[in-house]
Tab-separated table of C-alpha atoms and ligand atoms in Angstrom:
chain	number	residue	atom	x	y	z
E	1	MET	CA	-14.331	13.672	24.872
E	2	VAL	CA	-13.570	10.465	22.948
E	3	GLU	CA	-15.845	7.640	24.093
E	4	ILE	CA	-14.705	4.131	23.358
E	5	GLU	CA	-16.012	0.847	24.619
E	6	VAL	CA	-14.722	-2.607	23.929
E	7	ALA	CA	-17.606	-4.261	22.072
E	8	SER	CA	-17.590	-7.440	24.119
E	9	SER	CA	-15.429	-8.800	26.858
E	10	ARG	CA	-15.929	-12.396	25.728
E	11	GLY	CA	-13.178	-12.539	23.102
E	12	ARG	CA	-9.569	-11.422	23.235
E	13	HIS	CA	-9.442	-7.740	22.349
E	14	VAL	CA	-7.052	-6.470	19.692
E	15	ALA	CA	-6.534	-2.729	19.140
E	16	ILE	CA	-5.161	-1.494	15.834
E	17	VAL	CA	-3.587	1.931	15.344
E	18	GLY	CA	-4.415	3.296	11.881
E	19	ALA	CA	-7.255	2.690	9.420
E	20	GLY	CA	-5.193	2.567	6.245
E	21	VAL	CA	-5.098	-0.419	3.932
E	22	ILE	CA	-2.711	-2.182	6.317
E	23	GLY	CA	-4.628	-1.552	9.555
E	24	LEU	CA	-8.009	-2.397	8.020
E	25	SER	CA	-6.773	-5.533	6.231
E	26	CYS	CA	-5.257	-6.762	9.495
E	27	ALA	CA	-8.488	-5.884	11.339
E	28	LEU	CA	-10.543	-7.912	8.884
E	29	GLU	CA	-8.347	-10.995	9.046
E	30	ILE	CA	-8.078	-10.916	12.850
E	31	ARG	CA	-11.839	-10.400	13.204
E	32	ARG	CA	-12.500	-13.346	10.896
E	33	ARG	CA	-10.489	-15.501	13.283
E	34	GLY	CA	-12.936	-14.678	16.071
E	35	PHE	CA	-11.298	-11.801	17.970
E	36	GLU	CA	-12.814	-8.505	19.112
E	37	VAL	CA	-11.116	-5.712	17.157
E	38	THR	CA	-11.062	-1.932	17.580
E	39	VAL	CA	-9.332	0.273	15.008
E	40	VAL	CA	-8.329	3.764	16.143
E	41	GLU	CA	-7.850	6.356	13.408
E	42	GLN	CA	-6.892	9.993	13.913
E	43	GLY	CA	-8.447	11.074	10.613
E	44	THR	CA	-11.889	10.707	9.127
E	45	ARG	CA	-11.222	8.436	6.164
E	46	ALA	CA	-9.750	5.027	5.445
E	47	GLY	CA	-6.041	5.770	5.371
E	48	GLU	CA	-3.701	8.516	4.283
E	49	ALA	CA	-1.067	6.992	1.957
E	50	THR	CA	-3.777	4.517	1.021
E	51	TRP	CA	-6.072	7.264	-0.214
E	52	ALA	CA	-3.219	8.822	-2.234
E	53	ALA	CA	-1.844	5.693	-3.915
E	54	ALA	CA	-1.769	4.789	-7.594
E	55	GLY	CA	-2.967	1.216	-7.048
E	56	VAL	CA	-0.552	-1.013	-8.963
E	57	VAL	CA	-0.609	-4.592	-7.683
E	58	ALA	CA	2.516	-6.219	-9.082
E	59	PRO	CA	5.185	-8.372	-7.458
E	60	HIS	CA	8.106	-6.744	-9.256
E	61	HIS	CA	7.456	-3.006	-9.372
E	62	TYR	CA	9.345	-0.230	-7.628
E	63	GLY	CA	12.701	-1.896	-7.476
E	64	ALA	CA	11.783	-5.345	-6.156
E	65	THR	CA	14.528	-7.777	-7.133
E	66	PRO	CA	14.737	-11.551	-6.574
E	67	GLY	CA	14.761	-12.188	-2.828
E	68	PRO	CA	12.557	-11.943	0.253
E	69	LEU	CA	10.633	-8.833	-0.794
E	70	TYR	CA	9.735	-10.386	-4.126
E	71	GLU	CA	8.628	-13.556	-2.296
E	72	LEU	CA	6.399	-11.481	-0.014
E	73	LEU	CA	4.941	-9.554	-2.959
E	74	ARG	CA	4.432	-12.757	-4.905
E	75	ARG	CA	2.548	-14.343	-1.989
E	76	SER	CA	0.380	-11.233	-1.650
E	77	HIS	CA	-0.296	-11.161	-5.361
E	78	ALA	CA	-1.564	-14.749	-5.209
E	79	LEU	CA	-3.929	-13.836	-2.360
E	80	TYR	CA	-5.336	-10.712	-4.036
E	81	PRO	CA	-8.258	-12.091	-6.094
E	82	ALA	CA	-9.744	-13.875	-3.048
E	83	PHE	CA	-9.065	-10.812	-0.874
E	84	VAL	CA	-10.989	-8.572	-3.283
E	85	GLN	CA	-13.793	-11.145	-3.595
E	86	SER	CA	-14.199	-11.248	0.171
E	87	LEU	CA	-15.024	-7.535	0.420
E	88	SER	CA	-18.618	-6.344	0.509
E	89	ARG	CA	-18.268	-3.683	-2.182
E	90	ARG	CA	-18.005	-4.995	-5.718
E	91	SER	CA	-16.879	-1.897	-7.617
E	92	LEU	CA	-13.234	-1.501	-6.667
E	93	ASP	CA	-12.026	-0.742	-10.170
E	94	TRP	CA	-10.055	-4.004	-9.819
E	95	HIS	CA	-8.576	-5.226	-13.106
E	96	GLU	CA	-6.355	-8.213	-13.747
E	97	ASN	CA	-5.197	-7.154	-17.204
E	98	GLY	CA	-1.485	-6.631	-16.688
E	99	THR	CA	0.818	-3.621	-16.689
E	100	MET	CA	3.338	-2.198	-19.143
E	101	ALA	CA	6.802	-0.809	-18.514
E	102	ILE	CA	8.642	1.598	-20.785
E	103	ALA	CA	12.403	2.224	-20.839
E	104	ARG	CA	13.682	5.292	-22.650
E	105	THR	CA	17.441	5.103	-22.228
E	106	LYS	CA	19.908	2.293	-22.856
E	107	ALA	CA	20.566	1.902	-19.123
E	108	GLU	CA	16.828	1.716	-18.378
E	109	ALA	CA	16.397	-0.815	-21.177
E	110	GLU	CA	19.117	-3.005	-19.697
E	111	GLU	CA	17.385	-2.917	-16.304
E	112	LEU	CA	14.014	-3.728	-17.866
E	113	GLU	CA	15.375	-6.580	-19.966
E	114	ALA	CA	17.126	-8.023	-16.912
E	115	ARG	CA	13.833	-7.805	-15.016
E	116	VAL	CA	11.966	-9.626	-17.783
E	117	HIS	CA	14.648	-12.298	-17.730
E	118	TRP	CA	14.608	-12.973	-13.973
E	119	LEU	CA	10.820	-12.840	-13.780
E	120	ASN	CA	10.521	-15.450	-16.527
E	121	HIS	CA	13.111	-17.501	-14.690
E	122	ALA	CA	10.981	-17.187	-11.527
E	123	GLY	CA	7.911	-18.369	-13.464
E	124	TYR	CA	6.181	-14.975	-13.700
E	125	SER	CA	4.925	-13.877	-17.113
E	126	ALA	CA	6.996	-11.038	-18.597
E	127	GLN	CA	7.371	-10.263	-22.276
E	128	LEU	CA	9.445	-7.754	-24.243
E	129	LEU	CA	7.442	-5.818	-26.827
E	130	THR	CA	8.090	-4.389	-30.264
E	131	ARG	CA	6.579	-1.067	-31.342
E	132	SER	CA	3.686	-2.850	-33.040
E	133	THR	CA	2.873	-5.170	-30.114
E	134	LEU	CA	3.079	-2.190	-27.745
E	135	SER	CA	0.669	-0.207	-29.951
E	136	GLU	CA	-1.715	-3.141	-30.136
E	137	LEU	CA	-1.800	-3.573	-26.365
E	138	GLU	CA	-1.738	0.101	-25.437
E	139	PRO	CA	-2.588	2.335	-28.405
E	140	LEU	CA	-2.120	5.539	-26.382
E	141	CYS	CA	1.620	4.862	-25.896
E	142	ASP	CA	3.144	6.875	-28.732
E	143	GLY	CA	6.386	8.223	-27.220
E	144	ALA	CA	9.874	7.108	-28.244
E	145	PHE	CA	11.232	4.167	-26.272
E	146	GLU	CA	14.304	1.990	-26.101
E	147	SER	CA	12.550	-1.064	-24.700
E	148	ALA	CA	9.046	-1.990	-23.515
E	149	ALA	CA	7.608	-4.923	-21.610
E	150	PHE	CA	4.240	-6.423	-20.712
E	151	PHE	CA	3.557	-8.189	-17.419
E	152	ALA	CA	0.345	-10.134	-17.986
E	153	GLY	CA	-0.159	-11.209	-14.373
E	154	ASP	CA	-0.156	-7.715	-12.865
E	155	ALA	CA	-3.323	-6.018	-11.690
E	156	HIS	CA	-4.567	-2.664	-10.465
E	157	VAL	CA	-7.190	-1.307	-8.124
E	158	ASP	CA	-8.555	2.097	-7.156
E	159	PRO	CA	-7.046	2.476	-3.656
E	160	ARG	CA	-9.760	4.895	-2.502
E	161	LEU	CA	-12.463	2.381	-3.392
E	162	LEU	CA	-10.407	-0.365	-1.768
E	163	GLY	CA	-10.161	1.686	1.440
E	164	LEU	CA	-13.916	2.297	1.400
E	165	ALA	CA	-14.650	-1.366	0.762
E	166	LEU	CA	-12.386	-2.429	3.604
E	167	LYS	CA	-14.012	0.080	5.937
E	168	GLU	CA	-17.527	-1.083	5.048
E	169	THR	CA	-16.602	-4.754	5.293
E	170	VAL	CA	-14.881	-4.558	8.671
E	171	LEU	CA	-17.817	-2.587	10.092
E	172	GLN	CA	-20.295	-5.151	8.745
E	173	GLU	CA	-18.271	-7.943	10.288
E	174	GLY	CA	-18.252	-6.372	13.750
E	175	VAL	CA	-15.001	-4.406	13.945
E	176	GLN	CA	-15.301	-1.106	15.797
E	177	ILE	CA	-13.590	1.879	14.145
E	178	CYS	CA	-13.032	5.067	16.144
E	179	PHE	CA	-12.456	7.860	13.634
E	180	GLY	CA	-11.102	11.206	14.824
E	181	ALA	CA	-9.282	9.568	17.752
E	182	LEU	CA	-5.560	10.222	18.108
E	183	VAL	CA	-3.451	7.540	19.759
E	184	GLU	CA	-1.027	9.382	22.023
E	185	ARG	CA	0.743	6.345	23.423
E	186	ILE	CA	0.842	2.596	23.300
E	187	GLU	CA	0.673	1.552	26.954
E	188	THR	CA	2.686	-1.271	28.450
E	189	MET	CA	2.641	-3.102	31.750
E	190	GLY	CA	5.895	-4.846	32.553
E	191	SER	CA	7.130	-6.315	29.293
E	192	ALA	CA	3.672	-6.598	27.688
E	193	VAL	CA	1.332	-4.245	25.886
E	194	SER	CA	-1.752	-3.196	27.853
E	195	GLY	CA	-3.696	-0.792	25.625
E	196	LEU	CA	-3.867	2.618	23.999
E	197	SER	CA	-3.961	6.118	25.456
E	198	LEU	CA	-6.132	8.333	23.311
E	199	SER	CA	-6.113	12.095	23.203
E	200	GLY	CA	-9.168	13.446	25.053
E	201	ALA	CA	-10.206	10.088	26.522
E	202	ASP	CA	-10.433	9.698	30.280
E	203	HIS	CA	-9.382	6.050	30.293
E	204	ILE	CA	-7.027	3.710	28.480
E	205	LEU	CA	-8.478	1.504	25.762
E	206	PRO	CA	-7.433	-1.907	27.112
E	207	ALA	CA	-6.103	-4.505	24.694
E	208	GLU	CA	-4.360	-7.851	25.003
E	209	ALA	CA	-2.710	-7.235	21.638
E	210	VAL	CA	-1.971	-4.097	19.624
E	211	VAL	CA	-1.092	-3.797	15.943
E	212	LEU	CA	0.865	-0.645	15.119
E	213	ALA	CA	-0.198	0.229	11.564
E	214	ALA	CA	0.101	4.010	11.643
E	215	GLY	CA	1.888	4.268	8.295
E	216	ALA	CA	4.398	7.118	8.018
E	217	TRP	CA	3.481	8.236	11.564
E	218	SER	CA	4.458	4.943	13.211
E	219	ALA	CA	7.952	5.847	14.470
E	220	GLY	CA	6.796	8.114	17.307
E	221	LEU	CA	4.440	5.485	18.694
E	222	ALA	CA	6.927	2.659	19.295
E	223	PRO	CA	7.176	2.298	23.085
E	224	GLY	CA	10.861	2.054	23.990
E	225	PHE	CA	12.280	0.594	20.791
E	226	ARG	CA	13.637	2.010	17.544
E	227	LEU	CA	11.275	2.075	14.576
E	228	PRO	CA	12.943	4.180	11.864
E	229	VAL	CA	10.027	4.788	9.495
E	230	ARG	CA	9.867	8.177	7.810
E	231	PRO	CA	7.557	9.833	5.280
E	232	ALA	CA	8.361	9.798	1.550
E	233	LYS	CA	6.078	12.409	0.064
E	234	GLY	CA	4.383	11.619	-3.231
E	235	GLN	CA	2.451	14.123	-5.350
E	236	MET	CA	0.093	12.996	-8.089
E	237	CYS	CA	-2.569	14.394	-10.395
E	238	ALA	CA	-5.563	13.145	-12.335
E	239	VAL	CA	-5.988	14.216	-15.943
E	240	LYS	CA	-9.079	14.032	-18.111
E	241	THR	CA	-8.047	11.433	-20.685
E	242	GLY	CA	-9.705	8.124	-21.381
E	243	GLY	CA	-8.353	5.236	-23.403
E	244	LEU	CA	-5.525	3.921	-21.246
E	245	ARG	CA	-6.169	0.202	-20.713
E	246	ARG	CA	-3.776	-0.635	-17.903
E	247	PRO	CA	-1.025	0.967	-15.777
E	248	VAL	CA	2.035	2.069	-17.702
E	249	GLN	CA	5.218	2.413	-15.697
E	250	TYR	CA	8.278	4.399	-16.744
E	251	PRO	CA	11.344	5.355	-14.700
E	252	GLU	CA	9.884	8.639	-13.389
E	253	GLY	CA	6.468	7.293	-12.475
E	254	VAL	CA	3.268	5.597	-13.497
E	255	MET	CA	0.008	6.314	-15.331
E	256	ILE	CA	-3.042	4.397	-14.285
E	257	PRO	CA	-6.571	4.415	-15.727
E	258	ARG	CA	-9.466	5.463	-13.499
E	259	THR	CA	-13.171	5.254	-14.234
E	260	GLY	CA	-14.809	8.309	-15.777
E	261	ASP	CA	-12.233	8.796	-18.561
E	262	LEU	CA	-9.588	9.775	-16.053
E	263	MET	CA	-5.964	8.868	-15.675
E	264	ALA	CA	-4.003	9.139	-12.422
E	265	VAL	CA	-0.420	10.255	-13.037
E	266	GLY	CA	2.382	10.193	-10.526
E	267	ALA	CA	4.360	10.427	-8.534
E	268	THR	CA	7.114	12.429	-6.926
E	269	VAL	CA	9.285	10.798	-4.273
E	270	GLU	CA	10.454	13.475	-1.821
E	271	ASP	CA	12.314	13.299	1.458
E	272	VAL	CA	10.830	16.514	2.925
E	273	GLY	CA	9.023	15.327	6.047
E	274	PHE	CA	5.281	15.912	6.425
E	275	ASP	CA	5.134	18.845	4.003
E	276	LEU	CA	1.472	19.238	3.064
E	277	ARG	CA	1.959	21.628	0.140
E	278	ILE	CA	1.170	20.703	-3.443
E	279	ASN	CA	3.925	22.124	-5.631
E	280	PRO	CA	2.633	23.112	-9.105
E	281	ASP	CA	6.151	22.753	-10.584
E	282	ALA	CA	6.398	19.194	-9.280
E	283	ILE	CA	2.987	18.402	-10.773
E	284	SER	CA	4.129	19.879	-14.112
E	285	GLU	CA	7.193	17.622	-14.050
E	286	VAL	CA	5.072	14.589	-13.256
E	287	ARG	CA	2.787	15.419	-16.164
E	288	ALA	CA	5.682	16.143	-18.553
E	289	ALA	CA	7.291	12.771	-17.784
E	290	ALA	CA	3.991	11.024	-18.533
E	291	ALA	CA	3.539	13.032	-21.734
E	292	GLY	CA	6.837	11.604	-22.989
E	293	VAL	CA	5.136	8.205	-23.000
E	294	VAL	CA	1.533	9.170	-23.853
E	295	SER	CA	1.522	12.489	-25.703
E	296	VAL	CA	-2.165	13.363	-25.102
E	297	VAL	CA	-1.347	13.855	-21.421
E	298	ALA	CA	0.541	17.058	-22.321
E	299	ASP	CA	-2.675	18.961	-23.080
E	300	ALA	CA	-5.144	17.053	-20.933
E	301	GLU	CA	-6.997	18.999	-18.265
E	302	ILE	CA	-5.724	18.419	-14.725
E	303	VAL	CA	-8.840	17.756	-12.653
E	304	GLU	CA	-7.268	16.940	-9.289
E	305	THR	CA	-3.925	17.078	-7.502
E	306	TRP	CA	-3.092	15.329	-4.238
E	307	LEU	CA	-0.284	14.044	-2.082
E	308	GLY	CA	0.440	11.282	0.372
E	309	PHE	CA	3.213	10.056	2.655
E	310	ARG	CA	4.619	6.606	1.971
E	311	PRO	CA	5.910	4.894	5.121
E	312	ARG	CA	9.569	4.306	4.217
E	313	THR	CA	12.432	2.459	5.904
E	314	ALA	CA	16.141	2.869	5.164
E	315	ASP	CA	16.485	-0.666	3.769
E	316	GLY	CA	13.291	-0.477	1.693
E	317	PHE	CA	11.761	-3.438	3.512
E	318	PRO	CA	8.491	-3.232	5.428
E	319	VAL	CA	8.525	-3.786	9.179
E	320	VAL	CA	6.168	-6.616	10.028
E	321	GLY	CA	6.524	-8.748	13.122
E	322	GLN	CA	6.415	-9.133	16.863
E	323	SER	CA	8.213	-6.295	18.662
E	324	VAL	CA	10.225	-6.529	21.876
E	325	VAL	CA	6.997	-5.648	23.717
E	326	ASP	CA	4.943	-8.797	24.214
E	327	GLY	CA	1.643	-8.539	22.328
E	328	LEU	CA	2.680	-5.535	20.233
E	329	VAL	CA	2.914	-6.404	16.559
E	330	VAL	CA	4.370	-3.862	14.143
E	331	SER	CA	2.966	-3.612	10.619
E	332	THR	CA	4.294	-0.608	8.759
E	333	GLY	CA	7.031	0.637	6.422
E	334	HIS	CA	5.323	-0.667	3.278
E	335	ASP	CA	6.662	2.300	1.299
E	336	THR	CA	5.641	2.090	-2.385
E	337	LYS	CA	4.060	-1.347	-2.044
E	338	GLY	CA	1.432	-1.205	0.706
E	339	ILE	CA	-1.548	-1.681	-1.577
E	340	ALA	CA	0.130	-4.691	-3.179
E	341	LEU	CA	1.264	-6.118	0.173
E	342	ALA	CA	-1.988	-5.743	2.135
E	343	PRO	CA	-3.375	-9.307	1.836
E	344	VAL	CA	-0.173	-11.096	2.818
E	345	THR	CA	0.537	-8.606	5.602
E	346	ALA	CA	-2.940	-9.196	7.033
E	347	LYS	CA	-2.500	-12.946	6.944
E	348	LEU	CA	0.945	-12.972	8.559
E	349	VAL	CA	-0.038	-10.418	11.210
E	350	ALA	CA	-3.162	-12.434	12.067
E	351	ASP	CA	-1.004	-15.577	12.346
E	352	LEU	CA	1.129	-13.712	14.887
E	353	VAL	CA	-1.674	-12.094	16.857
E	354	CYS	CA	-4.138	-14.978	16.879
E	355	ASP	CA	-1.906	-18.055	16.814
E	356	ARG	CA	1.506	-16.684	17.817
E	357	HIS	CA	2.772	-18.313	14.656
E	358	VAL	CA	5.770	-16.665	12.983
E	359	ASP	CA	5.967	-17.466	9.284
E	360	PRO	CA	9.656	-17.812	8.280
E	361	LEU	CA	8.854	-15.470	5.377
E	362	LEU	CA	8.739	-12.670	7.964
E	363	THR	CA	12.305	-13.072	9.258
E	364	PRO	CA	13.903	-10.354	7.054
E	365	PHE	CA	11.093	-7.930	7.933
E	366	SER	CA	11.310	-8.215	11.713
E	367	PRO	CA	11.308	-4.978	13.782
E	368	GLU	CA	14.251	-6.472	15.672
E	369	ARG	CA	16.580	-5.712	12.765
E	370	PHE	CA	16.733	-2.088	13.984
E	371	SER	CA	17.595	-2.869	17.590
U	1	FAD	C1	1.638	8.781	-4.398
U	1	FAD	C2	1.643	7.359	-3.915
U	1	FAD	C3	1.493	6.315	-4.829
U	1	FAD	C4	1.485	4.984	-4.386
U	1	FAD	N1	1.265	3.981	-5.288
U	1	FAD	C5	1.228	2.689	-4.862
U	1	FAD	C6	0.958	1.635	-5.767
U	1	FAD	O1	0.725	1.849	-6.955
U	1	FAD	N2	0.952	0.353	-5.294
U	1	FAD	C7	1.196	0.071	-3.978
U	1	FAD	O2	1.191	-1.107	-3.611
U	1	FAD	N3	1.441	1.064	-3.089
U	1	FAD	C8	1.470	2.352	-3.502
U	1	FAD	N4	1.728	3.360	-2.620
U	1	FAD	C9	2.082	3.010	-1.245
U	1	FAD	C10	0.857	2.725	-0.395
U	1	FAD	O3	-0.084	3.742	-0.569
U	1	FAD	C11	1.257	2.631	1.073
U	1	FAD	O4	2.339	1.736	1.236
U	1	FAD	C12	0.090	2.130	1.915
U	1	FAD	O5	-1.064	2.880	1.663
U	1	FAD	C13	0.444	2.197	3.384
U	1	FAD	O6	-0.717	1.876	4.092
U	1	FAD	P1	-0.804	2.153	5.637
U	1	FAD	O7	-2.119	1.646	6.093
U	1	FAD	O8	0.427	1.644	6.304
U	1	FAD	O9	-0.687	3.751	5.747
U	1	FAD	P2	-1.803	4.881	5.666
U	1	FAD	O10	-2.746	4.665	4.556
U	1	FAD	O11	-1.072	6.180	5.703
U	1	FAD	O12	-2.614	4.666	6.999
U	1	FAD	C14	-2.051	4.922	8.273
U	1	FAD	C15	-3.156	5.539	9.097
U	1	FAD	O13	-2.716	5.681	10.440
U	1	FAD	C16	-3.315	6.853	10.960
U	1	FAD	N5	-2.558	7.290	12.128
U	1	FAD	C17	-1.264	7.688	12.152
U	1	FAD	N6	-0.906	8.035	13.404
U	1	FAD	C18	-2.003	7.857	14.191
U	1	FAD	C19	-2.260	8.063	15.575
U	1	FAD	N7	-1.308	8.508	16.415
U	1	FAD	N8	-3.509	7.804	16.040
U	1	FAD	C20	-4.480	7.346	15.199
U	1	FAD	N9	-4.280	7.147	13.877
U	1	FAD	C21	-3.061	7.385	13.382
U	1	FAD	C22	-3.224	7.837	9.800
U	1	FAD	O14	-4.154	8.886	9.943
U	1	FAD	C23	-3.523	6.940	8.608
U	1	FAD	O15	-4.883	6.966	8.241
U	1	FAD	C24	1.686	4.701	-3.014
U	1	FAD	C25	1.810	5.748	-2.100
U	1	FAD	C26	1.782	7.067	-2.535
U	1	FAD	C27	1.884	8.180	-1.527
């Protein structure tokens, strides 16, 4: 039997579905504005995609082009240092030392050079590199390349440590987290949200507001409206190789340094539903692509493999905003960018939940675009 109590009846109670980076960041921001918050999580750890992510924090990666998504990423990027500072745990493996991108074909080089151009135009530092400047910045990069670039303002974090830090911080600040509790339904009364039905609980968890942040599992929980979010499976591995200084991106994936002389290498992007199998051939391909950029990866020992499900929408935009159900705010669909987008998502969701303020930045990301 799941036992859940609302911590206090004095404040307005907000229930959040999902304890990933999005749910926990929203919980923290809403709690800091004086609300009672309960997070309900079916699993036992802080997030699913969150736990599996690489951890690049960059406003231009994974296909972002000039426009609303870049603006959202840019705003989040600006909030990140203060966001990290505000967490109780200090060791997040957070580094503000830039990222590299490698292009190996002429077409990739054209795309990369265009990206450098528009980023500079937008006032974001981006620099094309020669072989010698690339070697100086990232001595491990020894593969052939057509073009390479350095983005000095980018950062990276260990998403597992970030999830842990968020969990610890929200608990310290008075958020209740119910792990191992499956939300079966978001309950409504008339046109407004009224709470959550949990598997095995004998009563509804009442809430004046609900934030749906269930990642790739969000679609089935939308009460009476369309929320087309589906899983995009990503497989990664960690190899025993030190020496990489910062994330290196290439068209097939990314390498990212981790403490303990490790490097995380990924990732596949697969439209195969919630398939929980690790495919050794896919891992070999991921490693081979990385070895084309950093040759030592070819023979490095694989010490871990894992997978996660990115919450993906058809238009590649997250879904953040008030739904047609009064008091139900949707915050999902962050796809390949949820780690990077967490701080701005938390702020804009808290504006909605606590102040009913809709930032115009959110207009293109509204859940209403699917209705
Ligand atoms: C391989 C890989 C690499 C990535 N690399 C990066 C990167 O470098 N940079 C970046 O910015 N992003 C990256 N991402 C994307 C990022 O991880 C996601 O966008 C982000 O973690 C989404 O966070 P979330 O909280 O929405 O989802 P999740 O972390 O999946 O959390 C959702 C939570 O909701 C819970 N839940 C679902 N249904 C229910 C229910 N019915 N009841 C209770 N709980 C429920 C789940 O158990 C889960 O814990 C990567 C993702 C993958 C898979």
